[in-house]
Amino acid sequence: MTDTISHPVFAINHMVAPGLSPRDFFQLAKSLGLSDVEIRNDLDGNAIVNGTPAAEVRALAEEAGVRIATINALQRFNEWTPEREKEAIELADYARDVGARALVLVPVNDGSGQQDGERQANLRTALKALKPILEDRGLIGFVEPLGFEICSLRSKREAAEAIEAIGGQDRFKLVHDTFHHHLAGEPELFPAMTGLVHISGVTDPDVTVSDMRDPHRVLVDADDRLGNIGQMRALLDQGYDGLFSFEPFAREVQELENPSAALSASMDTIKAGLV
């Protein structure tokens, strides 16, 4: 057994405590002994959405001694329009200026763009257009397939094939989201192409897999139904050495008075399970 198995590198996504200011969020990471965070562009009253300059957010991260791993996310990235291009450039500029390494790319998730042939073409068009935008700013694009049945990009294989088709292997990586991996039912892992892992659990015993949604996503504990520890172990076994970033969406997690204790307990559960 390799030593890495018991030592995954954790990070936190601002979704763990969306009510915290960037400063307090960065301090939360520091209090947990973490070096990496993901910030978001979809939190009302928070950085990016409220117009906080990138330089200010970058200074707060440096002050706390944490790195901004990603900005999460360019939504509907695989529906490439002039509007999307403008949005991508603005977000990529912000990512560069804030010192982020990568931009998370989230596909259309409303039931449109799902036709066979159409969705693969749309994906390649978007990746091809994004490649120079990311290159010019020294960023990586993290493509995140979603397991929801209405999503236009459910398959990691399809994403991997599109990245290879446009010669984008040095510019794009996959996001393995343990929740979405479970929902998609696609067994393959693609560890060599994976740049980030999002982790969250589902403990509700009554919800069916096809009815699982973001509000069901809690921190990983002993009652997890998604097989997080098995997924993480397999990724580590197959050579993945990137971040495992907590991304719960359940309100009961986001409104915790002491998120530090809950995150710490979840990390302990995972580490014990991996040994």
Short mmCIF file of N, CA, C and O in Angstrom, two decimals, residues 89-150:
data_model
loop_
_atom_site.label_atom_id
_atom_site.label_comp_id
_atom_site.label_asym_id
_atom_site.label_seq_id
_atom_site.Cartn_x
_atom_site.Cartn_y
_atom_site.Cartn_z
N ILE A 89 -13.78 35.62 -21.21
CA ILE A 89 -12.61 36.51 -21.17
C ILE A 89 -12.57 37.28 -19.84
O ILE A 89 -11.52 37.36 -19.20
N GLU A 90 -13.71 37.79 -19.41
CA GLU A 90 -13.77 38.53 -18.14
C GLU A 90 -13.40 37.64 -16.96
O GLU A 90 -12.64 38.04 -16.07
N LEU A 91 -13.93 36.42 -16.97
CA LEU A 91 -13.66 35.50 -15.86
C LEU A 91 -12.21 35.02 -15.88
O LEU A 91 -11.57 34.89 -14.83
N ALA A 92 -11.69 34.78 -17.08
CA ALA A 92 -10.29 34.36 -17.21
C ALA A 92 -9.34 35.48 -16.78
O ALA A 92 -8.31 35.23 -16.13
N ASP A 93 -9.68 36.73 -17.12
CA ASP A 93 -8.88 37.87 -16.65
C ASP A 93 -8.86 37.92 -15.13
O ASP A 93 -7.82 38.14 -14.50
N TYR A 94 -10.04 37.72 -14.54
CA TYR A 94 -10.15 37.75 -13.07
C TYR A 94 -9.34 36.61 -12.46
O TYR A 94 -8.61 36.81 -11.48
N ALA A 95 -9.47 35.42 -13.05
CA ALA A 95 -8.73 34.26 -12.54
C ALA A 95 -7.22 34.51 -12.56
O ALA A 95 -6.51 34.23 -11.60
N ARG A 96 -6.74 35.05 -13.67
CA ARG A 96 -5.31 35.38 -13.78
C ARG A 96 -4.91 36.39 -12.71
O ARG A 96 -3.92 36.22 -12.00
N ASP A 97 -5.71 37.47 -12.57
CA ASP A 97 -5.34 38.56 -11.67
C ASP A 97 -5.45 38.17 -10.20
O ASP A 97 -4.77 38.74 -9.35
N VAL A 98 -6.31 37.19 -9.91
CA VAL A 98 -6.47 36.75 -8.52
C VAL A 98 -5.43 35.69 -8.15
O VAL A 98 -5.29 35.31 -7.00
N GLY A 99 -4.69 35.22 -9.19
CA GLY A 99 -3.65 34.22 -8.95
C GLY A 99 -4.15 32.79 -8.97
O GLY A 99 -3.49 31.88 -8.49
N ALA A 100 -5.34 32.59 -9.57
CA ALA A 100 -5.88 31.22 -9.66
C ALA A 100 -5.13 30.42 -10.70
O ALA A 100 -4.60 30.98 -11.66
N ARG A 101 -5.12 29.12 -10.52
CA ARG A 101 -4.44 28.23 -11.46
C ARG A 101 -5.38 27.81 -12.59
O ARG A 101 -4.96 27.55 -13.70
N ALA A 102 -6.68 27.75 -12.26
CA ALA A 102 -7.62 27.15 -13.22
C ALA A 102 -9.00 27.78 -13.14
O ALA A 102 -9.35 28.41 -12.13
N LEU A 103 -9.75 27.56 -14.20
CA LEU A 103 -11.14 28.00 -14.30
C LEU A 103 -11.99 26.74 -14.50
O LEU A 103 -11.73 25.96 -15.42
N VAL A 104 -12.98 26.55 -13.62
CA VAL A 104 -13.88 25.39 -13.76
C VAL A 104 -14.92 25.71 -14.84
O VAL A 104 -15.47 26.82 -14.89
N LEU A 105 -15.17 24.73 -15.70
CA LEU A 105 -16.09 24.88 -16.84
C LEU A 105 -17.27 23.95 -16.65
O LEU A 105 -17.11 22.72 -16.62
N VAL A 106 -18.46 24.53 -16.50
CA VAL A 106 -19.67 23.75 -16.21
C VAL A 106 -20.60 23.76 -17.43
O VAL A 106 -20.88 24.82 -17.99
N PRO A 107 -21.08 22.58 -17.85
CA PRO A 107 -21.89 22.50 -19.07
C PRO A 107 -23.35 22.91 -18.88
O PRO A 107 -23.84 23.04 -17.75
N VAL A 108 -24.04 23.09 -20.01
CA VAL A 108 -25.48 23.37 -20.02
C VAL A 108 -26.20 22.22 -19.32
O VAL A 108 -25.94 21.05 -19.58
N ASN A 109 -27.10 22.58 -18.41
CA ASN A 109 -27.74 21.57 -17.57
C ASN A 109 -29.24 21.82 -17.47
O ASN A 109 -29.80 21.88 -16.39
N ASP A 110 -29.89 22.02 -18.63
CA ASP A 110 -31.33 22.32 -18.60
C ASP A 110 -32.12 21.45 -19.58
O ASP A 110 -33.26 21.76 -19.92
N GLY A 111 -31.50 20.37 -20.04
CA GLY A 111 -32.20 19.48 -20.97
C GLY A 111 -31.95 19.81 -22.43
O GLY A 111 -32.32 19.03 -23.31
N SER A 112 -31.32 20.96 -22.71
CA SER A 112 -31.03 21.31 -24.11
C SER A 112 -29.62 20.85 -24.49
O SER A 112 -28.80 20.55 -23.62
N GLY A 113 -29.36 20.80 -25.79
CA GLY A 113 -28.02 20.46 -26.27
C GLY A 113 -27.60 19.03 -26.00
O GLY A 113 -26.41 18.73 -25.92
N GLN A 114 -28.57 18.14 -25.86
CA GLN A 114 -28.25 16.75 -25.51
C GLN A 114 -28.17 15.80 -26.70
O GLN A 114 -27.75 14.66 -26.54
N GLN A 115 -28.60 16.24 -27.87
CA GLN A 115 -28.66 15.34 -29.02
C GLN A 115 -27.29 14.78 -29.37
O GLN A 115 -26.29 15.50 -29.35
N ASP A 116 -27.27 13.49 -29.69
CA ASP A 116 -26.02 12.86 -30.10
C ASP A 116 -25.51 13.54 -31.37
O ASP A 116 -26.28 13.79 -32.28
N GLY A 117 -24.24 13.82 -31.42
CA GLY A 117 -23.69 14.54 -32.57
C GLY A 117 -23.64 16.03 -32.28
O GLY A 117 -22.58 16.65 -32.33
N GLU A 118 -24.77 16.60 -31.91
CA GLU A 118 -24.85 18.03 -31.57
C GLU A 118 -24.01 18.35 -30.33
O GLU A 118 -23.22 19.29 -30.32
N ARG A 119 -24.18 17.52 -29.28
CA ARG A 119 -23.49 17.86 -28.03
C ARG A 119 -21.97 17.72 -28.17
O ARG A 119 -21.22 18.52 -27.62
N GLN A 120 -21.50 16.70 -28.92
CA GLN A 120 -20.05 16.54 -29.11
C GLN A 120 -19.48 17.70 -29.93
O GLN A 120 -18.40 18.21 -29.62
N ALA A 121 -20.23 18.13 -30.95
CA ALA A 121 -19.78 19.26 -31.78
C ALA A 121 -19.74 20.55 -30.96
O ALA A 121 -18.78 21.33 -31.05
N ASN A 122 -20.77 20.77 -30.16
CA ASN A 122 -20.82 21.97 -29.30
C ASN A 122 -19.64 22.01 -28.34
O ASN A 122 -19.04 23.06 -28.11
N LEU A 123 -19.33 20.84 -27.78
CA LEU A 123 -18.23 20.74 -26.82
C LEU A 123 -16.89 21.08 -27.48
O LEU A 123 -16.11 21.87 -26.95
N ARG A 124 -16.66 20.52 -28.65
CA ARG A 124 -15.39 20.79 -29.36
C ARG A 124 -15.27 22.27 -29.76
O ARG A 124 -14.21 22.87 -29.63
N THR A 125 -16.39 22.83 -30.22
CA THR A 125 -16.40 24.26 -30.59
C THR A 125 -15.99 25.13 -29.40
O THR A 125 -15.15 26.03 -29.52
N ALA A 126 -16.57 24.85 -28.25
CA ALA A 126 -16.29 25.63 -27.04
C ALA A 126 -14.85 25.46 -26.58
O ALA A 126 -14.16 26.43 -26.26
N LEU A 127 -14.37 24.22 -26.56
CA LEU A 127 -12.99 23.96 -26.11
C LEU A 127 -11.98 24.65 -27.04
O LEU A 127 -10.99 25.23 -26.58
N LYS A 128 -12.25 24.56 -28.33
CA LYS A 128 -11.36 25.18 -29.32
C LYS A 128 -11.28 26.70 -29.10
O LYS A 128 -10.21 27.31 -29.19
N ALA A 129 -12.43 27.31 -28.82
CA ALA A 129 -12.49 28.76 -28.61
C ALA A 129 -11.88 29.16 -27.26
O ALA A 129 -11.26 30.22 -27.14
N LEU A 130 -12.03 28.30 -26.27
CA LEU A 130 -11.50 28.60 -24.94
C LEU A 130 -9.98 28.44 -24.86
O LEU A 130 -9.33 29.11 -24.06
N LYS A 131 -9.45 27.56 -25.67
CA LYS A 131 -8.02 27.22 -25.58
C LYS A 131 -7.12 28.47 -25.63
O LYS A 131 -6.30 28.68 -24.72
N PRO A 132 -7.23 29.34 -26.66
CA PRO A 132 -6.35 30.51 -26.67
C PRO A 132 -6.63 31.50 -25.54
O PRO A 132 -5.70 32.16 -25.05
N ILE A 133 -7.90 31.59 -25.11
CA ILE A 133 -8.25 32.49 -23.99
C ILE A 133 -7.50 32.05 -22.73
O ILE A 133 -6.92 32.87 -22.01
N LEU A 134 -7.51 30.75 -22.48
CA LEU A 134 -6.81 30.20 -21.30
C LEU A 134 -5.30 30.30 -21.46
O LEU A 134 -4.58 30.67 -20.53
N GLU A 135 -4.82 29.95 -22.65
CA GLU A 135 -3.38 29.99 -22.93
C GLU A 135 -2.79 31.37 -22.68
O GLU A 135 -1.75 31.51 -22.05
N ASP A 136 -3.47 32.39 -23.18
CA ASP A 136 -2.97 33.76 -23.06
C ASP A 136 -2.85 34.21 -21.61
O ASP A 136 -2.11 35.15 -21.31
N ARG A 137 -3.58 33.55 -20.73
CA ARG A 137 -3.59 33.96 -19.32
C ARG A 137 -2.93 32.92 -18.41
O ARG A 137 -3.00 33.04 -17.19
N GLY A 138 -2.34 31.89 -19.02
CA GLY A 138 -1.64 30.88 -18.23
C GLY A 138 -2.54 30.05 -17.35
O GLY A 138 -2.13 29.61 -16.26
N LEU A 139 -3.77 29.81 -17.81
CA LEU A 139 -4.75 29.08 -17.01
C LEU A 139 -5.03 27.71 -17.59
O LEU A 139 -4.88 27.47 -18.78
N ILE A 140 -5.51 26.81 -16.70
CA ILE A 140 -6.01 25.50 -17.12
C ILE A 140 -7.54 25.55 -17.06
O ILE A 140 -8.11 26.20 -16.18
N GLY A 141 -8.19 24.87 -18.00
CA GLY A 141 -9.65 24.75 -17.96
C GLY A 141 -10.02 23.40 -17.37
O GLY A 141 -9.60 22.36 -17.89
N PHE A 142 -10.78 23.41 -16.29
CA PHE A 142 -11.22 22.17 -15.65
C PHE A 142 -12.66 21.87 -16.09
O PHE A 142 -13.60 22.53 -15.66
N VAL A 143 -12.82 20.87 -16.96
CA VAL A 143 -14.12 20.51 -17.51
C VAL A 143 -14.85 19.59 -16.55
O VAL A 143 -14.34 18.52 -16.20
N GLU A 144 -16.05 20.00 -16.14
CA GLU A 144 -16.79 19.23 -15.11
C GLU A 144 -18.07 18.62 -15.66
O GLU A 144 -19.12 19.27 -15.68
N PRO A 145 -18.03 17.35 -16.11
CA PRO A 145 -19.28 16.67 -16.50
C PRO A 145 -20.21 16.56 -15.28
O PRO A 145 -19.74 16.35 -14.15
N LEU A 146 -21.50 16.72 -15.51
CA LEU A 146 -22.50 16.59 -14.44
C LEU A 146 -23.34 15.34 -14.68
O LEU A 146 -23.73 15.06 -15.80
N GLY A 147 -23.62 14.63 -13.61
CA GLY A 147 -24.33 13.35 -13.74
C GLY A 147 -25.83 13.46 -13.95
O GLY A 147 -26.49 12.45 -14.20
N PHE A 148 -26.38 14.66 -13.83
CA PHE A 148 -27.84 14.82 -13.96
C PHE A 148 -28.31 14.35 -15.34
O PHE A 148 -27.64 14.60 -16.34
N GLU A 149 -29.47 13.73 -15.36
CA GLU A 149 -29.99 13.17 -16.62
C GLU A 149 -30.28 14.24 -17.67
O GLU A 149 -30.31 13.95 -18.87
N ILE A 150 -30.47 15.49 -17.23
CA ILE A 150 -30.77 16.57 -18.19
C ILE A 150 -29.50 17.27 -18.68
O ILE A 150 -29.58 18.21 -19.48
#
